[in-house]
Amino acid sequence: MNEGPLIPHLFRTEYRKIVAVLCKRFGFEQIATAEDIASDTFLTAAQTWGLKGIPPNPVAWLYNVAKNKAKNHLQRDQVFANSVAPVLKDQASATDEIDLSPQNINDSQLQMMFAVCHPAIPVEAQIGLSLRILCGFGIDEIANAFLTGKDTINKRLFRAKEKLREAKVHIGWPAPAEMEERLSAVLATIYLLFNEGYYSISQDKTLRRELCFEAMRLCTMLVENEPTNQPAANALLALMCFHASRFDARVNAQGELVLYEAQDTSLWNTDLISKGGYFLHRASSGRQLSRYHLEAGIAYWNTQPADTKEKWEHILQLYNQLLLVAYSPIAALNRTYALSKARGKQVALAAAEKLDLADHHFYHLLLGELYTGIDQANALQHFRRALSLAKTDADRHAIRQRMNGPGATPEV
Amino acid sequence: MDEYLLLMRLDILTKEAQPSPEQLEVYMKQYYDWVGGIAAQNKFVGGKGLSTEGKVLKYNNVMTDGPYAEIKESLAGFIIIKARDFDEAVSFARECPILEGEGNTVEVRKVVTEHHNC
């Protein structure tokens, strides 16, 4: 094996672990140092491995180098602290072993998740920091995912770290009384991270897939850890598994979105579907019914290709309940679509007319569909309105597909 | 946009008047279709169903088992919705499926904040 593809791979999987452990050890205010030491470790690896070849156990090698660099840093720091501030409280621990055991790596990463998904910083910054610190993404990859420049991302991450420092965010487990609320913030960020990948208009399919799988990986860590193995975390993981099962089917070779009903169901990933079922089952312990439970329920029914009334009745009832806990225009529109499949177009049209969503291209797309076969001229008018309101080529493409074909669920 | 309280009263105590499990499932579906339709318009604020137990406290330290009902219908649940005016609130209430049953009522009350009361 040559070191070319190995180092980027190890960077993706090990950088975040080293940063989490060091940051936990140094305190969050030293995150820049932790990142520097981790980056420096990979630089040393690239130089040394290039000359001497890859060591027998590259990961252990990386941990050793990181440990030594961290110890040097702490010693230098201690000398500085001793001469400048002789009353340093924490001197004794400065030369303690850096603990890179699997258990501590895992705990540090989970605790880092809570630190990064802290309400002190905006959600966008939480996602950016998660990608950088928890997923080991490069700045250019994050910029690509957000469709923005590297400078913007660098500034955003810098400000976010400043804010977390100012808020004296501590890397540790939230108090039991706070757990539910803090976990719910972590889950919200993970879900947004997933959606960033699933619905992103970025053309980079590999990157989008990685965003989705990173979100699932983070959520998996939560459900494998006792205090965070809550029903809502399992429900979110189930939801993401169900969605991700259509990853290969929903985009064609040209990178265009394929509508749900036009998808080749043989491309649906059955492993992910059954994995989703497993976590949905685990989510149903306890009395908690989060929005993720409801969305996972809907996503489950969407993995059933048969277009039955039963399926749509279930989907309708789940949307009814979802809207009670979390309104969104998309949920309102999807509920109306489910209503048309379960109760007929006339009932759905009456409900659609009451929605105050005429600015939304999906609203007109829905009305176009509902009027198809009832009032063709009206249907066409709504499709045209949808086209003029659509903001992306992908959306316009989907609308044109729908104008020409039979009714299909918006994959939203 | 003001908030309105919709109080739903029906007979939840008389044994013979209670629906079978199958009938209850149909009723619940109708209820969720109704309330989901309000929520789809982003006009649902909150609400709860109530159990059949209750206590009624009165003047002079009198307490009786409830729920309180001078008629056989008692408060079964409530929701708070947003509406432009009383007319719109009433138009939502009119579609409440419990009104399919004789004797059942939905009372519509406008919510006033303390601030407005002053």
Short mmCIF file of C-alpha atoms in Angstrom, two decimals:
data_model
loop_
_atom_site.label_atom_id
_atom_site.label_comp_id
_atom_site.label_asym_id
_atom_site.label_seq_id
_atom_site.Cartn_x
_atom_site.Cartn_y
_atom_site.Cartn_z
CA MET A 1 0.00 0.00 0.00
CA ASN A 2 1.37 3.44 -0.63
CA GLU A 3 0.83 6.28 1.78
CA GLY A 4 -1.12 8.35 -0.76
CA PRO A 5 -4.71 7.28 -0.04
CA LEU A 6 -3.93 6.02 3.47
CA ILE A 7 -3.21 9.38 5.08
CA PRO A 8 -6.40 11.12 3.90
CA HIS A 9 -8.34 8.08 5.06
CA LEU A 10 -6.69 8.11 8.48
CA PHE A 11 -7.14 11.85 8.66
CA ARG A 12 -10.87 11.39 8.22
CA THR A 13 -11.14 8.71 10.90
CA GLU A 14 -8.40 9.62 13.42
CA TYR A 15 -8.07 13.41 13.34
CA ARG A 16 -11.41 13.86 15.11
CA LYS A 17 -10.50 11.33 17.79
CA ILE A 18 -7.19 12.98 18.57
CA VAL A 19 -8.79 16.45 18.67
CA ALA A 20 -11.60 15.26 20.95
CA VAL A 21 -9.27 13.56 23.42
CA LEU A 22 -6.77 16.43 23.53
CA CYS A 23 -9.47 19.05 23.74
CA LYS A 24 -11.11 17.24 26.60
CA ARG A 25 -7.73 16.97 28.31
CA PHE A 26 -6.75 20.65 27.76
CA GLY A 27 -10.19 22.19 28.11
CA PHE A 28 -12.32 23.67 25.36
CA GLU A 29 -10.53 27.02 25.48
CA GLN A 30 -7.46 25.20 24.10
CA ILE A 31 -9.23 23.78 21.09
CA ALA A 32 -6.95 25.59 18.64
CA THR A 33 -3.95 23.91 20.28
CA ALA A 34 -5.65 20.53 20.11
CA GLU A 35 -6.34 21.04 16.41
CA ASP A 36 -2.77 22.21 15.79
CA ILE A 37 -1.29 19.17 17.49
CA ALA A 38 -3.59 16.83 15.55
CA SER A 39 -2.75 18.51 12.22
CA ASP A 40 0.92 18.52 13.10
CA THR A 41 0.76 14.79 13.82
CA PHE A 42 -0.48 14.12 10.30
CA LEU A 43 2.16 16.39 8.84
CA THR A 44 4.84 14.41 10.68
CA ALA A 45 3.25 11.19 9.42
CA ALA A 46 3.29 12.38 5.82
CA GLN A 47 6.97 13.34 6.07
CA THR A 48 8.15 10.27 7.97
CA TRP A 49 6.09 7.66 6.14
CA GLY A 50 7.19 9.12 2.82
CA LEU A 51 10.81 8.49 3.73
CA LYS A 52 10.69 5.39 5.88
CA GLY A 53 7.54 3.70 4.69
CA ILE A 54 4.30 3.02 6.51
CA PRO A 55 4.69 1.67 10.06
CA PRO A 56 3.12 -1.72 10.90
CA ASN A 57 0.36 -0.10 12.96
CA PRO A 58 -0.29 3.35 11.51
CA VAL A 59 -3.04 4.28 13.98
CA ALA A 60 -0.94 3.41 17.04
CA TRP A 61 1.92 5.35 15.46
CA LEU A 62 -0.30 8.41 15.06
CA TYR A 63 -1.53 8.17 18.66
CA ASN A 64 2.03 7.89 19.93
CA VAL A 65 3.19 10.94 18.03
CA ALA A 66 0.12 12.89 19.11
CA LYS A 67 0.72 11.90 22.72
CA ASN A 68 4.34 13.03 22.59
CA LYS A 69 3.47 16.32 20.94
CA ALA A 70 0.76 16.89 23.55
CA LYS A 71 3.16 16.12 26.38
CA ASN A 72 5.74 18.50 24.97
CA HIS A 73 3.10 21.14 24.71
CA LEU A 74 1.96 20.62 28.29
CA GLN A 75 5.53 20.73 29.57
CA ARG A 76 6.29 23.93 27.68
CA ASP A 77 3.03 25.31 28.90
CA GLN A 78 3.91 24.34 32.42
CA VAL A 79 7.30 26.01 32.30
CA PHE A 80 5.60 29.12 31.05
CA ALA A 81 2.92 28.92 33.68
CA ASN A 82 5.44 28.27 36.44
CA SER A 83 7.50 31.33 35.66
CA VAL A 84 4.61 33.65 34.85
CA ALA A 85 1.95 32.40 37.20
CA PRO A 86 3.49 30.38 40.03
CA VAL A 87 0.12 29.73 41.61
CA LEU A 88 -1.06 27.36 38.93
CA LYS A 89 -3.56 24.94 40.42
CA ASP A 90 -3.40 22.09 38.01
CA GLN A 91 0.37 21.57 37.78
CA ALA A 92 0.49 17.97 38.85
CA SER A 93 -1.71 16.72 36.07
CA ALA A 94 0.16 18.55 33.35
CA THR A 95 2.42 15.64 32.60
CA ASP A 96 -0.26 12.97 33.03
CA GLU A 97 -0.55 10.36 30.37
CA ILE A 98 -2.71 11.35 27.41
CA ASP A 99 -5.42 8.70 27.40
CA LEU A 100 -6.05 7.45 23.86
CA SER A 101 -7.85 4.29 24.91
CA PRO A 102 -10.95 3.33 22.89
CA GLN A 103 -13.19 4.14 25.87
CA ASN A 104 -11.77 7.62 26.36
CA ILE A 105 -11.78 8.32 22.63
CA ASN A 106 -15.44 7.39 22.51
CA ASP A 107 -16.40 9.40 25.61
CA SER A 108 -14.41 12.41 24.43
CA GLN A 109 -16.11 12.39 21.04
CA LEU A 110 -19.58 12.09 22.55
CA GLN A 111 -18.88 14.84 25.05
CA MET A 112 -17.45 16.95 22.25
CA MET A 113 -20.76 16.47 20.44
CA PHE A 114 -22.57 18.10 23.34
CA ALA A 115 -20.03 20.93 23.47
CA VAL A 116 -20.31 21.68 19.75
CA CYS A 117 -24.11 21.46 19.66
CA HIS A 118 -24.36 24.09 22.34
CA PRO A 119 -27.21 26.61 22.25
CA ALA A 120 -24.66 29.45 22.59
CA ILE A 121 -23.87 29.26 18.87
CA PRO A 122 -26.15 29.37 15.83
CA VAL A 123 -27.21 26.09 14.27
CA GLU A 124 -25.23 26.75 11.06
CA ALA A 125 -22.07 27.11 13.11
CA GLN A 126 -22.93 23.93 15.01
CA ILE A 127 -23.11 22.02 11.74
CA GLY A 128 -19.87 23.56 10.49
CA LEU A 129 -18.02 22.74 13.70
CA SER A 130 -19.49 19.24 13.75
CA LEU A 131 -18.17 18.62 10.26
CA ARG A 132 -14.75 19.94 11.19
CA ILE A 133 -14.26 18.58 14.71
CA LEU A 134 -16.55 15.55 14.85
CA CYS A 135 -16.28 14.37 11.25
CA GLY A 136 -12.78 15.54 10.31
CA PHE A 137 -13.91 17.33 7.13
CA GLY A 138 -11.56 19.73 5.41
CA ILE A 139 -12.46 23.42 5.19
CA ASP A 140 -12.88 23.16 1.40
CA GLU A 141 -15.26 20.22 1.78
CA ILE A 142 -17.37 22.15 4.28
CA ALA A 143 -17.37 25.17 1.98
CA ASN A 144 -18.46 22.92 -0.88
CA ALA A 145 -21.27 21.42 1.19
CA PHE A 146 -22.58 24.86 2.15
CA LEU A 147 -21.95 26.20 -1.37
CA THR A 148 -19.87 29.02 0.01
CA GLY A 149 -16.23 30.14 0.15
CA LYS A 150 -13.46 28.87 2.40
CA ASP A 151 -13.06 32.31 3.97
CA THR A 152 -16.68 32.39 5.05
CA ILE A 153 -16.37 28.96 6.62
CA ASN A 154 -13.09 29.81 8.36
CA LYS A 155 -14.64 32.95 9.83
CA ARG A 156 -17.78 31.13 10.86
CA LEU A 157 -15.84 28.39 12.62
CA PHE A 158 -13.51 30.88 14.27
CA ARG A 159 -16.40 32.94 15.65
CA ALA A 160 -18.18 29.82 16.83
CA LYS A 161 -15.12 28.63 18.75
CA GLU A 162 -14.70 32.10 20.28
CA LYS A 163 -18.30 32.02 21.45
CA LEU A 164 -18.00 28.57 22.94
CA ARG A 165 -14.86 29.72 24.76
CA GLU A 166 -16.63 32.81 26.08
CA ALA A 167 -19.57 30.70 27.21
CA LYS A 168 -17.02 28.54 29.09
CA VAL A 169 -18.44 25.44 27.52
CA HIS A 170 -17.21 22.42 29.36
CA ILE A 171 -16.42 19.10 27.71
CA GLY A 172 -18.27 16.58 29.82
CA TRP A 173 -21.62 14.87 30.19
CA PRO A 174 -24.61 17.14 30.68
CA ALA A 175 -26.22 16.85 34.13
CA PRO A 176 -28.98 14.18 34.14
CA ALA A 177 -31.64 16.87 34.51
CA GLU A 178 -30.33 18.64 31.41
CA MET A 179 -29.76 15.52 29.34
CA GLU A 180 -33.04 15.49 27.47
CA GLU A 181 -32.82 19.11 26.38
CA ARG A 182 -29.14 18.97 25.43
CA LEU A 183 -29.61 15.68 23.60
CA SER A 184 -32.47 17.19 21.67
CA ALA A 185 -30.13 19.98 20.48
CA VAL A 186 -27.56 17.36 19.42
CA LEU A 187 -30.21 15.38 17.54
CA ALA A 188 -31.48 18.51 15.79
CA THR A 189 -27.96 19.27 14.54
CA ILE A 190 -27.40 15.70 13.40
CA TYR A 191 -30.69 15.76 11.49
CA LEU A 192 -29.76 19.04 9.80
CA LEU A 193 -26.38 17.58 8.91
CA PHE A 194 -28.14 14.64 7.32
CA ASN A 195 -30.56 16.88 5.43
CA GLU A 196 -27.65 18.98 4.23
CA GLY A 197 -26.42 15.87 2.49
CA TYR A 198 -29.77 14.44 1.45
CA TYR A 199 -31.35 17.55 -0.02
CA SER A 200 -28.23 19.55 -0.85
CA ILE A 201 -28.10 21.09 -4.29
CA SER A 202 -24.36 20.50 -4.32
CA GLN A 203 -23.44 18.42 -7.39
CA ASP A 204 -20.86 16.45 -5.46
CA LYS A 205 -22.70 13.18 -4.90
CA THR A 206 -19.86 11.53 -2.96
CA LEU A 207 -19.66 14.45 -0.58
CA ARG A 208 -23.42 14.46 -0.07
CA ARG A 209 -23.43 10.77 0.69
CA GLU A 210 -20.61 11.26 3.18
CA LEU A 211 -22.58 13.97 4.98
CA CYS A 212 -25.49 11.57 5.36
CA PHE A 213 -23.36 8.71 6.58
CA GLU A 214 -21.46 10.94 8.99
CA ALA A 215 -24.78 12.03 10.51
CA MET A 216 -25.75 8.38 10.86
CA ARG A 217 -22.37 7.54 12.39
CA LEU A 218 -22.74 10.26 15.02
CA CYS A 219 -26.26 9.10 15.84
CA THR A 220 -25.02 5.50 16.06
CA MET A 221 -22.47 6.59 18.66
CA LEU A 222 -25.34 8.09 20.67
CA VAL A 223 -27.46 4.95 20.65
CA GLU A 224 -24.47 2.78 21.55
CA ASN A 225 -23.83 4.84 24.68
CA GLU A 226 -26.07 4.12 27.66
CA PRO A 227 -27.04 7.64 28.87
CA THR A 228 -27.71 8.90 25.34
CA ASN A 229 -29.45 5.76 24.12
CA GLN A 230 -32.83 7.50 24.28
CA PRO A 231 -35.94 6.68 22.22
CA ALA A 232 -35.63 9.93 20.23
CA ALA A 233 -32.03 9.11 19.22
CA ASN A 234 -33.12 5.65 18.03
CA ALA A 235 -36.06 7.19 16.16
CA LEU A 236 -33.77 9.66 14.40
CA LEU A 237 -31.37 6.89 13.42
CA ALA A 238 -34.28 4.84 12.07
CA LEU A 239 -35.49 7.86 10.09
CA MET A 240 -32.07 8.42 8.55
CA CYS A 241 -31.68 4.71 7.68
CA PHE A 242 -35.03 4.70 5.88
CA HIS A 243 -34.20 7.85 3.92
CA ALA A 244 -30.68 6.75 3.10
CA SER A 245 -32.04 3.46 1.73
CA ARG A 246 -33.15 5.41 -1.38
CA PHE A 247 -29.87 7.22 -1.84
CA ASP A 248 -28.92 5.31 -5.00
CA ALA A 249 -32.41 5.33 -6.44
CA ARG A 250 -33.27 8.99 -6.07
CA VAL A 251 -30.51 10.39 -8.26
CA ASN A 252 -29.88 9.16 -11.81
CA ALA A 253 -26.59 8.87 -13.68
CA GLN A 254 -26.91 12.50 -14.82
CA GLY A 255 -27.18 13.63 -11.20
CA GLU A 256 -30.85 14.52 -11.60
CA LEU A 257 -33.44 13.85 -8.93
CA VAL A 258 -35.69 10.86 -9.67
CA LEU A 259 -39.22 11.18 -8.33
CA TYR A 260 -40.31 8.64 -5.74
CA GLU A 261 -42.77 6.81 -7.99
CA ALA A 262 -40.32 6.67 -10.86
CA GLN A 263 -37.55 5.14 -8.77
CA ASP A 264 -36.18 1.71 -9.50
CA THR A 265 -37.11 -0.04 -6.25
CA SER A 266 -34.45 -2.70 -6.85
CA LEU A 267 -31.95 0.07 -6.04
CA TRP A 268 -33.46 0.59 -2.60
CA ASN A 269 -31.03 -0.62 0.01
CA THR A 270 -32.78 -3.41 1.92
CA ASP A 271 -30.05 -3.59 4.58
CA LEU A 272 -30.70 0.00 5.54
CA ILE A 273 -34.45 -0.56 5.50
CA SER A 274 -34.18 -3.46 7.95
CA LYS A 275 -31.68 -1.53 10.05
CA GLY A 276 -34.23 1.30 10.16
CA GLY A 277 -36.88 -1.16 11.29
CA TYR A 278 -34.61 -2.38 14.07
CA PHE A 279 -33.97 1.11 15.45
CA LEU A 280 -37.62 2.12 15.08
CA HIS A 281 -38.50 -0.90 17.18
CA ARG A 282 -35.94 0.15 19.80
CA ALA A 283 -37.32 3.69 19.71
CA SER A 284 -40.75 2.48 20.75
CA SER A 285 -39.65 1.56 24.28
CA GLY A 286 -40.82 4.15 26.77
CA ARG A 287 -43.58 6.69 26.38
CA GLN A 288 -41.71 9.36 24.49
CA LEU A 289 -43.14 10.21 21.05
CA SER A 290 -40.84 12.72 19.41
CA ARG A 291 -41.13 14.29 15.98
CA TYR A 292 -38.47 11.79 14.91
CA HIS A 293 -40.77 8.91 15.83
CA LEU A 294 -43.48 10.37 13.62
CA GLU A 295 -41.11 11.17 10.77
CA ALA A 296 -39.53 7.72 11.05
CA GLY A 297 -43.03 6.23 10.86
CA ILE A 298 -43.71 8.17 7.67
CA ALA A 299 -40.31 7.21 6.28
CA TYR A 300 -41.05 3.57 7.09
CA TRP A 301 -44.24 3.65 5.03
CA ASN A 302 -42.31 5.27 2.21
CA THR A 303 -40.08 2.20 2.10
CA GLN A 304 -43.20 0.17 1.21
CA PRO A 305 -43.53 0.54 -2.55
CA ALA A 306 -47.10 -0.79 -2.84
CA ASP A 307 -49.48 2.14 -3.36
CA THR A 308 -52.22 0.98 -0.98
CA LYS A 309 -54.94 2.93 0.81
CA GLU A 310 -53.70 1.48 4.09
CA LYS A 311 -50.27 2.93 3.51
CA TRP A 312 -51.64 6.39 2.80
CA GLU A 313 -54.05 6.29 5.73
CA HIS A 314 -51.09 5.60 8.03
CA ILE A 315 -49.03 8.33 6.43
CA LEU A 316 -51.93 10.78 6.76
CA GLN A 317 -52.41 10.04 10.45
CA LEU A 318 -48.67 10.39 11.10
CA TYR A 319 -48.62 13.76 9.32
CA ASN A 320 -51.66 14.86 11.34
CA GLN A 321 -49.72 14.15 14.51
CA LEU A 322 -46.44 15.54 13.23
CA LEU A 323 -48.11 18.86 12.42
CA LEU A 324 -49.33 19.10 16.01
CA VAL A 325 -45.77 18.96 17.36
CA ALA A 326 -43.75 20.49 14.51
CA TYR A 327 -45.44 22.56 11.83
CA SER A 328 -43.58 23.10 8.59
CA PRO A 329 -44.93 24.11 5.17
CA ILE A 330 -43.51 20.91 3.65
CA ALA A 331 -45.28 18.75 6.26
CA ALA A 332 -48.54 20.64 5.60
CA LEU A 333 -48.20 20.02 1.85
CA ASN A 334 -47.24 16.38 2.27
CA ARG A 335 -50.18 15.89 4.60
CA THR A 336 -52.49 17.25 1.92
CA TYR A 337 -50.96 14.91 -0.65
CA ALA A 338 -51.51 11.96 1.71
CA LEU A 339 -55.09 13.17 2.21
CA SER A 340 -55.67 12.99 -1.55
CA LYS A 341 -54.32 9.42 -1.68
CA ALA A 342 -56.32 8.29 1.35
CA ARG A 343 -59.57 10.22 0.87
CA GLY A 344 -59.61 11.41 -2.72
CA LYS A 345 -58.68 14.56 -4.60
CA GLN A 346 -61.81 16.58 -3.81
CA VAL A 347 -61.25 16.35 -0.06
CA ALA A 348 -57.59 17.25 -0.54
CA LEU A 349 -58.42 20.20 -2.82
CA ALA A 350 -60.74 21.64 -0.17
CA ALA A 351 -57.96 21.33 2.41
CA ALA A 352 -55.31 22.71 0.04
CA GLU A 353 -57.33 25.84 -0.68
CA LYS A 354 -57.11 26.71 3.02
CA LEU A 355 -53.32 26.60 3.12
CA ASP A 356 -51.71 30.00 3.01
CA LEU A 357 -48.68 28.83 1.05
CA ALA A 358 -49.13 30.40 -2.39
CA ASP A 359 -45.50 31.64 -2.34
CA HIS A 360 -44.22 28.10 -2.18
CA HIS A 361 -43.50 26.32 -5.46
CA PHE A 362 -44.41 22.98 -3.88
CA TYR A 363 -47.87 24.36 -3.11
CA HIS A 364 -48.53 24.95 -6.80
CA LEU A 365 -46.96 21.65 -7.69
CA LEU A 366 -49.40 19.96 -5.32
CA LEU A 367 -52.39 21.85 -6.72
CA GLY A 368 -51.22 21.04 -10.24
CA GLU A 369 -51.26 17.37 -9.29
CA LEU A 370 -54.61 17.54 -7.55
CA TYR A 371 -56.26 19.32 -10.51
CA THR A 372 -54.78 16.87 -13.01
CA GLY A 373 -57.65 14.82 -14.37
CA ILE A 374 -60.21 17.20 -12.85
CA ASP A 375 -59.44 20.56 -14.40
CA GLN A 376 -56.56 20.33 -16.87
CA ALA A 377 -56.33 24.08 -17.56
CA ASN A 378 -56.14 24.86 -13.86
CA ALA A 379 -53.56 22.11 -13.37
CA LEU A 380 -51.35 23.57 -16.09
CA GLN A 381 -51.63 27.03 -14.61
CA HIS A 382 -50.42 25.76 -11.23
CA PHE A 383 -47.55 23.80 -12.80
CA ARG A 384 -46.45 26.97 -14.60
CA ARG A 385 -46.65 28.97 -11.40
CA ALA A 386 -44.57 26.30 -9.66
CA LEU A 387 -41.96 26.53 -12.42
CA SER A 388 -41.70 30.29 -12.09
CA LEU A 389 -41.33 30.10 -8.30
CA ALA A 390 -38.80 27.25 -8.26
CA LYS A 391 -35.33 28.37 -7.24
CA THR A 392 -33.09 25.56 -8.44
CA ASP A 393 -32.63 23.61 -11.65
CA ALA A 394 -33.23 20.39 -9.74
CA ASP A 395 -36.65 21.66 -8.63
CA ARG A 396 -37.54 22.86 -12.14
CA HIS A 397 -36.50 19.51 -13.52
CA ALA A 398 -38.71 17.71 -10.99
CA ILE A 399 -41.68 19.94 -11.83
CA ARG A 400 -41.31 19.31 -15.58
CA GLN A 401 -41.11 15.58 -14.90
CA ARG A 402 -44.33 15.79 -12.95
CA MET A 403 -46.11 17.90 -15.58
CA ASN A 404 -45.46 15.13 -18.06
CA GLY A 405 -46.00 12.11 -15.88
CA PRO A 406 -48.51 10.64 -13.49
CA GLY A 407 -48.82 11.85 -9.91
CA ALA A 408 -45.87 11.28 -7.65
CA THR A 409 -44.97 12.12 -4.10
CA PRO A 410 -42.64 15.03 -3.77
CA GLU A 411 -39.44 13.55 -2.33
CA VAL A 412 -39.20 16.23 0.29
CA MET B 1 -54.38 36.81 14.94
CA ASP B 2 -55.94 35.97 18.31
CA GLU B 3 -56.00 32.72 20.20
CA TYR B 4 -59.21 30.86 20.89
CA LEU B 5 -59.89 28.02 23.28
CA LEU B 6 -62.11 25.24 22.00
CA LEU B 7 -63.65 23.28 24.86
CA MET B 8 -65.02 19.92 23.82
CA ARG B 9 -67.74 18.40 25.98
CA LEU B 10 -69.15 14.96 25.58
CA ASP B 11 -70.48 12.14 27.68
CA ILE B 12 -67.35 10.36 28.85
CA LEU B 13 -68.90 8.69 31.92
CA THR B 14 -72.07 6.78 31.02
CA LYS B 15 -70.93 3.23 30.30
CA GLU B 16 -73.47 2.55 27.54
CA ALA B 17 -72.47 5.72 25.72
CA GLN B 18 -68.81 4.69 25.36
CA PRO B 19 -67.58 3.61 21.93
CA SER B 20 -66.20 0.14 21.19
CA PRO B 21 -62.45 0.00 20.58
CA GLU B 22 -63.09 -0.19 16.82
CA GLN B 23 -65.48 2.77 16.97
CA LEU B 24 -63.00 4.69 19.11
CA GLU B 25 -60.33 4.17 16.47
CA VAL B 26 -62.62 5.68 13.85
CA TYR B 27 -63.41 8.61 16.17
CA MET B 28 -59.74 9.22 16.85
CA LYS B 29 -58.98 9.26 13.13
CA GLN B 30 -61.74 11.79 12.56
CA TYR B 31 -60.46 13.87 15.44
CA TYR B 32 -56.88 13.84 14.14
CA ASP B 33 -58.04 14.64 10.60
CA TRP B 34 -59.83 17.67 12.00
CA VAL B 35 -57.06 18.89 14.26
CA GLY B 36 -54.40 18.00 11.65
CA GLY B 37 -56.27 20.17 9.15
CA ILE B 38 -56.06 23.09 11.57
CA ALA B 39 -52.37 22.39 12.22
CA ALA B 40 -51.71 22.23 8.46
CA GLN B 41 -52.83 25.85 8.34
CA ASN B 42 -50.33 26.58 11.10
CA LYS B 43 -53.19 27.58 13.37
CA PHE B 44 -52.86 24.94 16.07
CA VAL B 45 -51.32 26.29 19.27
CA GLY B 46 -51.72 23.39 21.68
CA GLY B 47 -54.16 21.11 23.38
CA LYS B 48 -54.74 18.14 25.62
CA GLY B 49 -57.20 15.39 26.18
CA LEU B 50 -58.45 14.78 29.70
CA SER B 51 -58.90 11.56 31.65
CA THR B 52 -62.28 10.66 33.08
CA GLU B 53 -61.24 11.27 36.69
CA GLY B 54 -61.59 14.64 38.35
CA LYS B 55 -62.20 16.48 41.58
CA VAL B 56 -64.38 19.51 42.01
CA LEU B 57 -63.58 21.94 44.80
CA LYS B 58 -66.28 24.24 46.06
CA TYR B 59 -66.91 26.97 48.60
CA ASN B 60 -66.67 25.94 52.24
CA ASN B 61 -64.13 23.19 51.73
CA VAL B 62 -66.48 20.97 49.81
CA MET B 63 -64.90 18.56 47.40
CA THR B 64 -66.72 16.11 45.19
CA ASP B 65 -65.60 13.55 42.68
CA GLY B 66 -65.86 14.94 39.21
CA PRO B 67 -65.49 15.78 36.49
CA TYR B 68 -67.83 18.65 37.04
CA ALA B 69 -70.95 18.43 34.93
CA GLU B 70 -74.42 19.70 35.59
CA ILE B 71 -75.34 17.88 32.43
CA LYS B 72 -74.12 14.45 31.49
CA GLU B 73 -71.48 15.85 29.13
CA SER B 74 -68.16 16.69 30.74
CA LEU B 75 -65.04 18.37 29.51
CA ALA B 76 -63.16 15.78 27.48
CA GLY B 77 -60.41 17.88 25.97
CA PHE B 78 -59.39 21.28 24.76
CA ILE B 79 -57.27 22.82 22.06
CA ILE B 80 -56.06 26.35 21.52
CA ILE B 81 -56.02 27.63 17.97
CA LYS B 82 -55.13 30.84 16.14
CA ALA B 83 -57.85 32.58 14.19
CA ARG B 84 -58.39 35.98 12.60
CA ASP B 85 -61.66 36.51 14.46
CA PHE B 86 -64.52 34.74 16.20
CA ASP B 87 -66.07 33.78 12.89
CA GLU B 88 -63.00 31.91 11.76
CA ALA B 89 -62.64 30.24 15.17
CA VAL B 90 -66.27 29.14 14.98
CA SER B 91 -65.78 27.81 11.47
CA PHE B 92 -62.99 25.55 12.79
CA ALA B 93 -65.13 24.48 15.73
CA ARG B 94 -68.06 23.67 13.46
CA GLU B 95 -66.00 20.96 11.77
CA CYS B 96 -65.11 19.25 15.05
CA PRO B 97 -66.20 15.61 14.64
CA ILE B 98 -67.59 15.30 18.17
CA LEU B 99 -70.49 17.45 16.96
CA GLU B 100 -71.72 14.37 15.08
CA GLY B 101 -72.95 13.12 18.46
CA GLU B 102 -76.15 14.40 19.99
CA GLY B 103 -75.67 16.37 23.19
CA ASN B 104 -71.98 17.02 22.53
CA THR B 105 -70.78 20.62 22.45
CA VAL B 106 -67.77 22.68 21.49
CA GLU B 107 -67.48 25.95 23.33
CA VAL B 108 -65.39 28.65 21.68
CA ARG B 109 -63.71 31.20 23.96
CA LYS B 110 -61.31 33.92 23.05
CA VAL B 111 -58.08 33.84 25.04
CA VAL B 112 -57.16 37.18 26.57
CA THR B 113 -53.78 37.75 28.12
CA GLU B 114 -53.47 39.36 31.50
CA HIS B 115 -52.03 42.33 29.76
CA HIS B 116 -55.16 42.83 27.69
CA ASN B 117 -57.35 42.41 30.73
CA CYS B 118 -55.91 45.39 32.54
#
